[in-house]
Amino acid sequence: MTFDPDSLRYDDRGLLPAIAQDAETSEVLMLAWMNADAVRQTLAERRVVYWSRSRAAFWRKGDTSGHIQELVDLRFDCDRDCLLLQVRQTGPACHTGRRSCFYTAVREGAEVELSKPL
Amino acid sequence: MTFDPDSLRYDDRGLLPAIAQDAETSEVLMLAWMNADAVRQTLAERRVVYWSRSRAAFWRKGDTSGHIQELVDLRFDCDRDCLLLQVRQTGPACHTGRRSCFYTAVREGAEVELSKPL
């Protein structure tokens, strides 16, 4: 069946969440947002393009930082309202310089920092 | 630093996305939503409780199906607006009977089904 980005289910802002996962280690790196055009661009370029909600603009990840995400596999869920992007990440995914944005855990009621900037 | 569920950043519906990942295999299983009380319940019970947007009610995953998610680690991202739940999943995470909700990939422009119901 041919895939049509418009067949995904976007929220009232025209967006859906996209999880980026390291294609080799399976580490979850970050979550950001896409609209249908960002999905199209990501598939066409094989490089991840998000929609920045704060800047209201396309966000070709790595254009400024060099920390690009090469697309290995794009998947969507049973409700067609969330994406899983398996990527080859250059450098850190997180703007803090850490590999993953999920570097804080809650353990015994306290915030625990799991990693430092690379 | 003590963790306060109210210190997370929720959207205008009072919700944030929560990614569930298999704590052993690192497979991404699903994405659902939580409000601050769902975060509190999940930490208190060490069992994942979402907020069902369609039913507008707490969703103690597995109460009906038996497919519970035991919490192994709860993490949040640099923006404090997304959770990563590492879980021990009983049975399939997906309501279709598949281990993961992300069972459809886009390859060469076509939808490809990666797994069948267990």
mmCIF file of C-alpha atoms in Angstrom:
data_model
loop_
_atom_site.group_PDB
_atom_site.id
_atom_site.type_symbol
_atom_site.label_atom_id
_atom_site.label_comp_id
_atom_site.label_asym_id
_atom_site.label_seq_id
_atom_site.Cartn_x
_atom_site.Cartn_y
_atom_site.Cartn_z
ATOM 1 C CA MET A 1 0.000 0.000 0.000
ATOM 2 C CA THR A 2 1.406 3.390 -0.989
ATOM 3 C CA PHE A 3 2.191 5.640 1.950
ATOM 4 C CA ASP A 4 0.630 9.102 1.995
ATOM 5 C CA PRO A 5 1.855 11.499 4.739
ATOM 6 C CA ASP A 6 -1.621 13.068 4.741
ATOM 7 C CA SER A 7 -3.053 9.730 5.901
ATOM 8 C CA LEU A 8 -1.415 10.184 9.321
ATOM 9 C CA ARG A 9 -3.468 11.746 12.111
ATOM 10 C CA TYR A 10 -2.253 15.182 13.120
ATOM 11 C CA ASP A 11 -3.497 17.181 16.100
ATOM 12 C CA ASP A 12 -5.421 20.455 15.876
ATOM 13 C CA ARG A 13 -2.130 22.272 15.189
ATOM 14 C CA GLY A 14 -1.412 19.872 12.311
ATOM 15 C CA LEU A 15 1.373 18.135 14.266
ATOM 16 C CA LEU A 16 2.245 14.702 15.592
ATOM 17 C CA PRO A 17 5.010 13.608 17.978
ATOM 18 C CA ALA A 18 8.076 11.907 16.502
ATOM 19 C CA ILE A 19 10.382 9.797 18.673
ATOM 20 C CA ALA A 20 14.003 9.569 17.529
ATOM 21 C CA GLN A 21 15.766 6.334 18.436
ATOM 22 C CA ASP A 22 19.387 5.399 17.744
ATOM 23 C CA ALA A 23 19.147 2.725 15.033
ATOM 24 C CA GLU A 24 22.119 0.812 16.402
ATOM 25 C CA THR A 25 21.926 1.055 20.201
ATOM 26 C CA SER A 26 18.114 1.514 20.403
ATOM 27 C CA GLU A 27 18.638 4.400 22.840
ATOM 28 C CA VAL A 28 15.736 6.865 22.755
ATOM 29 C CA LEU A 29 17.351 10.195 21.874
ATOM 30 C CA MET A 30 14.574 12.810 21.812
ATOM 31 C CA LEU A 31 11.004 13.608 20.936
ATOM 32 C CA ALA A 32 10.027 16.451 18.614
ATOM 33 C CA TRP A 33 7.126 17.314 16.312
ATOM 34 C CA MET A 34 6.347 17.042 12.623
ATOM 35 C CA ASN A 35 3.682 18.230 10.253
ATOM 36 C CA ALA A 36 2.882 16.463 6.962
ATOM 37 C CA ASP A 37 5.455 18.498 5.038
ATOM 38 C CA ALA A 38 8.169 17.667 7.567
ATOM 39 C CA VAL A 39 7.321 13.968 7.097
ATOM 40 C CA ARG A 40 7.567 14.406 3.322
ATOM 41 C CA GLN A 41 10.899 16.235 3.526
ATOM 42 C CA THR A 42 12.325 13.666 5.956
ATOM 43 C CA LEU A 43 11.430 10.812 3.613
ATOM 44 C CA ALA A 44 12.671 12.645 0.519
ATOM 45 C CA GLU A 45 16.025 13.686 2.023
ATOM 46 C CA ARG A 46 16.508 10.657 4.301
ATOM 47 C CA ARG A 47 17.468 13.253 6.875
ATOM 48 C CA VAL A 48 15.215 14.240 9.765
ATOM 49 C CA VAL A 49 13.309 17.520 9.463
ATOM 50 C CA TYR A 50 11.051 18.523 12.382
ATOM 51 C CA TRP A 51 8.631 21.371 12.851
ATOM 52 C CA SER A 52 9.807 23.751 15.584
ATOM 53 C CA ARG A 53 6.785 24.803 17.647
ATOM 54 C CA SER A 54 8.687 27.657 19.342
ATOM 55 C CA ARG A 55 10.019 29.103 16.083
ATOM 56 C CA ALA A 56 7.022 28.030 13.938
ATOM 57 C CA ALA A 57 9.417 26.923 11.204
ATOM 58 C CA PHE A 58 10.929 23.775 9.734
ATOM 59 C CA TRP A 59 13.851 22.516 11.774
ATOM 60 C CA ARG A 60 16.337 20.613 9.643
ATOM 61 C CA LYS A 61 18.076 19.048 12.601
ATOM 62 C CA GLY A 62 21.806 19.725 12.466
ATOM 63 C CA ASP A 63 21.728 22.674 10.057
ATOM 64 C CA THR A 64 23.187 24.918 12.771
ATOM 65 C CA SER A 65 24.859 22.387 15.085
ATOM 66 C CA GLY A 66 26.008 19.800 12.563
ATOM 67 C CA HIS A 67 24.261 17.174 14.709
ATOM 68 C CA ILE A 68 22.196 15.728 11.899
ATOM 69 C CA GLN A 69 19.970 12.666 12.013
ATOM 70 C CA GLU A 70 20.199 10.382 9.033
ATOM 71 C CA LEU A 71 16.959 8.435 8.609
ATOM 72 C CA VAL A 72 17.343 4.663 8.760
ATOM 73 C CA ASP A 73 13.679 3.659 9.166
ATOM 74 C CA LEU A 74 10.422 5.568 9.635
ATOM 75 C CA ARG A 75 7.570 3.807 11.433
ATOM 76 C CA PHE A 76 4.172 4.891 12.703
ATOM 77 C CA ASP A 77 1.906 3.478 15.348
ATOM 78 C CA CYS A 78 -1.430 1.662 15.273
ATOM 79 C CA ASP A 79 -3.360 4.935 15.655
ATOM 80 C CA ARG A 80 -1.272 6.617 12.934
ATOM 81 C CA ASP A 81 -0.743 9.562 15.274
ATOM 82 C CA CYS A 82 2.879 9.073 16.352
ATOM 83 C CA LEU A 83 6.142 8.394 14.503
ATOM 84 C CA LEU A 84 9.178 6.352 15.469
ATOM 85 C CA LEU A 85 12.293 7.459 13.600
ATOM 86 C CA GLN A 86 15.254 5.139 13.695
ATOM 87 C CA VAL A 87 18.265 7.329 12.978
ATOM 88 C CA ARG A 88 22.016 7.501 12.680
ATOM 89 C CA GLN A 89 22.808 10.430 14.988
ATOM 90 C CA THR A 90 25.890 12.573 14.421
ATOM 91 C CA GLY A 91 27.138 13.890 17.794
ATOM 92 C CA PRO A 92 24.710 14.596 20.605
ATOM 93 C CA ALA A 93 20.961 14.727 19.942
ATOM 94 C CA CYS A 94 20.329 17.094 22.862
ATOM 95 C CA HIS A 95 20.973 20.826 22.741
ATOM 96 C CA THR A 96 22.685 20.490 26.145
ATOM 97 C CA GLY A 97 25.423 18.431 24.483
ATOM 98 C CA ARG A 98 24.242 15.102 25.840
ATOM 99 C CA ARG A 99 23.659 12.106 23.616
ATOM 100 C CA SER A 100 19.986 11.841 24.659
ATOM 101 C CA CYS A 101 17.533 14.443 25.949
ATOM 102 C CA PHE A 102 16.308 11.912 28.545
ATOM 103 C CA TYR A 103 19.210 12.344 30.952
ATOM 104 C CA THR A 104 17.200 12.861 34.140
ATOM 105 C CA ALA A 105 15.599 9.996 36.044
ATOM 106 C CA VAL A 106 13.295 10.012 39.049
ATOM 107 C CA ARG A 107 14.641 7.630 41.669
ATOM 108 C CA GLU A 108 13.314 7.374 45.217
ATOM 109 C CA GLY A 109 11.533 10.686 44.760
ATOM 110 C CA ALA A 110 14.605 12.619 43.618
ATOM 111 C CA GLU A 111 15.870 13.898 40.265
ATOM 112 C CA VAL A 112 19.052 12.062 39.248
ATOM 113 C CA GLU A 113 21.261 13.255 36.381
ATOM 114 C CA LEU A 114 22.316 10.240 34.337
ATOM 115 C CA SER A 115 24.791 11.772 31.910
ATOM 116 C CA LYS A 116 26.953 14.825 31.382
ATOM 117 C CA PRO A 117 27.503 16.787 28.156
ATOM 118 C CA LEU A 118 29.864 14.967 25.776
ATOM 119 C CA MET B 1 16.647 17.538 44.232
ATOM 120 C CA THR B 2 13.169 16.332 45.126
ATOM 121 C CA PHE B 3 11.002 15.537 42.128
ATOM 122 C CA ASP B 4 7.638 17.265 41.879
ATOM 123 C CA PRO B 5 5.285 16.051 39.103
ATOM 124 C CA ASP B 6 3.891 19.591 38.905
ATOM 125 C CA SER B 7 7.331 20.830 37.816
ATOM 126 C CA LEU B 8 6.936 19.068 34.451
ATOM 127 C CA ARG B 9 5.585 21.093 31.536
ATOM 128 C CA TYR B 10 2.134 20.007 30.430
ATOM 129 C CA ASP B 11 0.303 21.224 27.333
ATOM 130 C CA ASP B 12 -2.872 23.308 27.364
ATOM 131 C CA ARG B 13 -4.865 20.130 28.103
ATOM 132 C CA GLY B 14 -2.619 19.414 31.102
ATOM 133 C CA LEU B 15 -0.951 16.473 29.314
ATOM 134 C CA LEU B 16 2.480 15.394 28.151
ATOM 135 C CA PRO B 17 3.523 12.480 25.920
ATOM 136 C CA ALA B 18 5.009 9.394 27.582
ATOM 137 C CA ILE B 19 7.081 6.914 25.575
ATOM 138 C CA ALA B 20 7.086 3.332 26.862
ATOM 139 C CA GLN B 21 10.258 1.378 26.149
ATOM 140 C CA ASP B 22 11.000 -2.249 27.001
ATOM 141 C CA ALA B 23 13.565 -2.023 29.809
ATOM 142 C CA GLU B 24 15.362 -5.145 28.635
ATOM 143 C CA THR B 25 15.291 -5.087 24.830
ATOM 144 C CA SER B 26 15.028 -1.265 24.460
ATOM 145 C CA GLU B 27 12.210 -1.749 21.935
ATOM 146 C CA VAL B 28 9.888 1.271 21.806
ATOM 147 C CA LEU B 29 6.465 -0.138 22.631
ATOM 148 C CA MET B 30 3.986 2.756 22.487
ATOM 149 C CA LEU B 31 3.330 6.403 23.195
ATOM 150 C CA ALA B 32 0.452 7.603 25.347
ATOM 151 C CA TRP B 33 -0.355 10.624 27.505
ATOM 152 C CA MET B 34 -0.175 11.521 31.178
ATOM 153 C CA ASN B 35 -1.307 14.339 33.406
ATOM 154 C CA ALA B 36 0.370 15.189 36.725
ATOM 155 C CA ASP B 37 -1.859 12.804 38.673
ATOM 156 C CA ALA B 38 -1.068 9.945 36.276
ATOM 157 C CA VAL B 39 2.653 10.625 36.854
ATOM 158 C CA ARG B 40 2.056 10.553 40.619
ATOM 159 C CA GLN B 41 0.072 7.302 40.468
ATOM 160 C CA THR B 42 2.657 5.664 38.204
ATOM 161 C CA LEU B 43 5.477 6.505 40.622
ATOM 162 C CA ALA B 44 3.460 5.479 43.675
ATOM 163 C CA GLU B 45 2.291 2.123 42.272
ATOM 164 C CA ARG B 46 5.400 1.424 40.147
ATOM 165 C CA ARG B 47 2.846 0.485 37.495
ATOM 166 C CA VAL B 48 2.077 2.654 34.474
ATOM 167 C CA VAL B 49 -1.104 4.730 34.572
ATOM 168 C CA TYR B 50 -1.887 6.898 31.534
ATOM 169 C CA TRP B 51 -4.606 9.442 30.864
ATOM 170 C CA SER B 52 -6.933 8.284 28.100
ATOM 171 C CA ARG B 53 -7.739 11.270 25.893
ATOM 172 C CA SER B 54 -10.620 9.446 24.168
ATOM 173 C CA ARG B 55 -12.256 8.319 27.420
ATOM 174 C CA ALA B 56 -11.117 11.339 29.483
ATOM 175 C CA ALA B 57 -10.227 8.997 32.332
ATOM 176 C CA PHE B 58 -7.228 7.384 33.977
ATOM 177 C CA TRP B 59 -6.040 4.345 32.102
ATOM 178 C CA ARG B 60 -4.342 1.847 34.407
ATOM 179 C CA LYS B 61 -2.762 -0.080 31.568
ATOM 180 C CA GLY B 62 -3.619 -3.751 31.831
ATOM 181 C CA ASP B 63 -6.644 -3.445 34.129
ATOM 182 C CA THR B 64 -8.846 -4.908 31.377
ATOM 183 C CA SER B 65 -6.336 -6.780 29.226
ATOM 184 C CA GLY B 66 -3.897 -7.965 31.885
ATOM 185 C CA HIS B 67 -1.118 -6.439 29.782
ATOM 186 C CA ILE B 68 0.324 -4.330 32.561
ATOM 187 C CA GLN B 69 3.498 -2.263 32.475
ATOM 188 C CA GLU B 70 5.663 -2.476 35.556
ATOM 189 C CA LEU B 71 7.743 0.675 35.916
ATOM 190 C CA VAL B 72 11.502 0.108 35.938
ATOM 191 C CA ASP B 73 12.686 3.703 35.430
ATOM 192 C CA LEU B 74 10.969 7.023 34.766
ATOM 193 C CA ARG B 75 12.925 9.715 32.930
ATOM 194 C CA PHE B 76 12.068 13.114 31.497
ATOM 195 C CA ASP B 77 13.693 15.207 28.817
ATOM 196 C CA CYS B 78 15.675 18.467 28.845
ATOM 197 C CA ASP B 79 12.506 20.516 28.260
ATOM 198 C CA ARG B 80 10.634 18.624 31.010
ATOM 199 C CA ASP B 81 7.751 18.132 28.573
ATOM 200 C CA CYS B 82 8.094 14.457 27.646
ATOM 201 C CA LEU B 83 8.549 11.234 29.627
ATOM 202 C CA LEU B 84 10.462 8.071 28.859
ATOM 203 C CA LEU B 85 9.131 5.077 30.790
ATOM 204 C CA GLN B 86 11.300 2.002 30.903
ATOM 205 C CA VAL B 87 8.959 -0.860 31.643
ATOM 206 C CA ARG B 88 8.579 -4.577 32.081
ATOM 207 C CA GLN B 89 5.688 -5.310 29.695
ATOM 208 C CA THR B 90 3.387 -8.255 30.299
ATOM 209 C CA GLY B 91 2.135 -9.573 26.939
ATOM 210 C CA PRO B 92 1.649 -7.238 23.988
ATOM 211 C CA ALA B 93 1.685 -3.466 24.516
ATOM 212 C CA CYS B 94 -0.527 -2.835 21.480
ATOM 213 C CA HIS B 95 -4.295 -3.287 21.489
ATOM 214 C CA THR B 96 -3.920 -5.150 18.164
ATOM 215 C CA GLY B 97 -2.061 -7.913 20.012
ATOM 216 C CA ARG B 98 1.377 -6.941 18.740
ATOM 217 C CA ARG B 99 4.314 -6.420 21.057
ATOM 218 C CA SER B 100 4.797 -2.810 19.869
ATOM 219 C CA CYS B 101 2.370 -0.281 18.400
ATOM 220 C CA PHE B 102 5.055 0.721 15.858
ATOM 221 C CA TYR B 103 4.574 -2.247 13.545
ATOM 222 C CA THR B 104 4.262 -0.342 10.264
ATOM 223 C CA ALA B 105 7.282 1.033 8.408
ATOM 224 C CA VAL B 106 7.480 3.211 5.334
ATOM 225 C CA ARG B 107 9.886 1.655 2.853
ATOM 226 C CA GLU B 108 10.344 2.825 -0.723
ATOM 227 C CA GLY B 109 7.112 4.781 -0.452
ATOM 228 C CA ALA B 110 4.999 1.854 0.716
ATOM 229 C CA GLU B 111 3.526 0.773 4.053
ATOM 230 C CA VAL B 112 5.172 -2.444 5.254
ATOM 231 C CA GLU B 113 3.760 -4.484 8.157
ATOM 232 C CA LEU B 114 6.659 -5.592 10.357
ATOM 233 C CA SER B 115 4.899 -7.886 12.811
ATOM 234 C CA LYS B 116 1.719 -9.883 13.326
ATOM 235 C CA PRO B 117 -0.383 -10.213 16.467
ATOM 236 C CA LEU B 118 1.231 -12.550 19.002
#
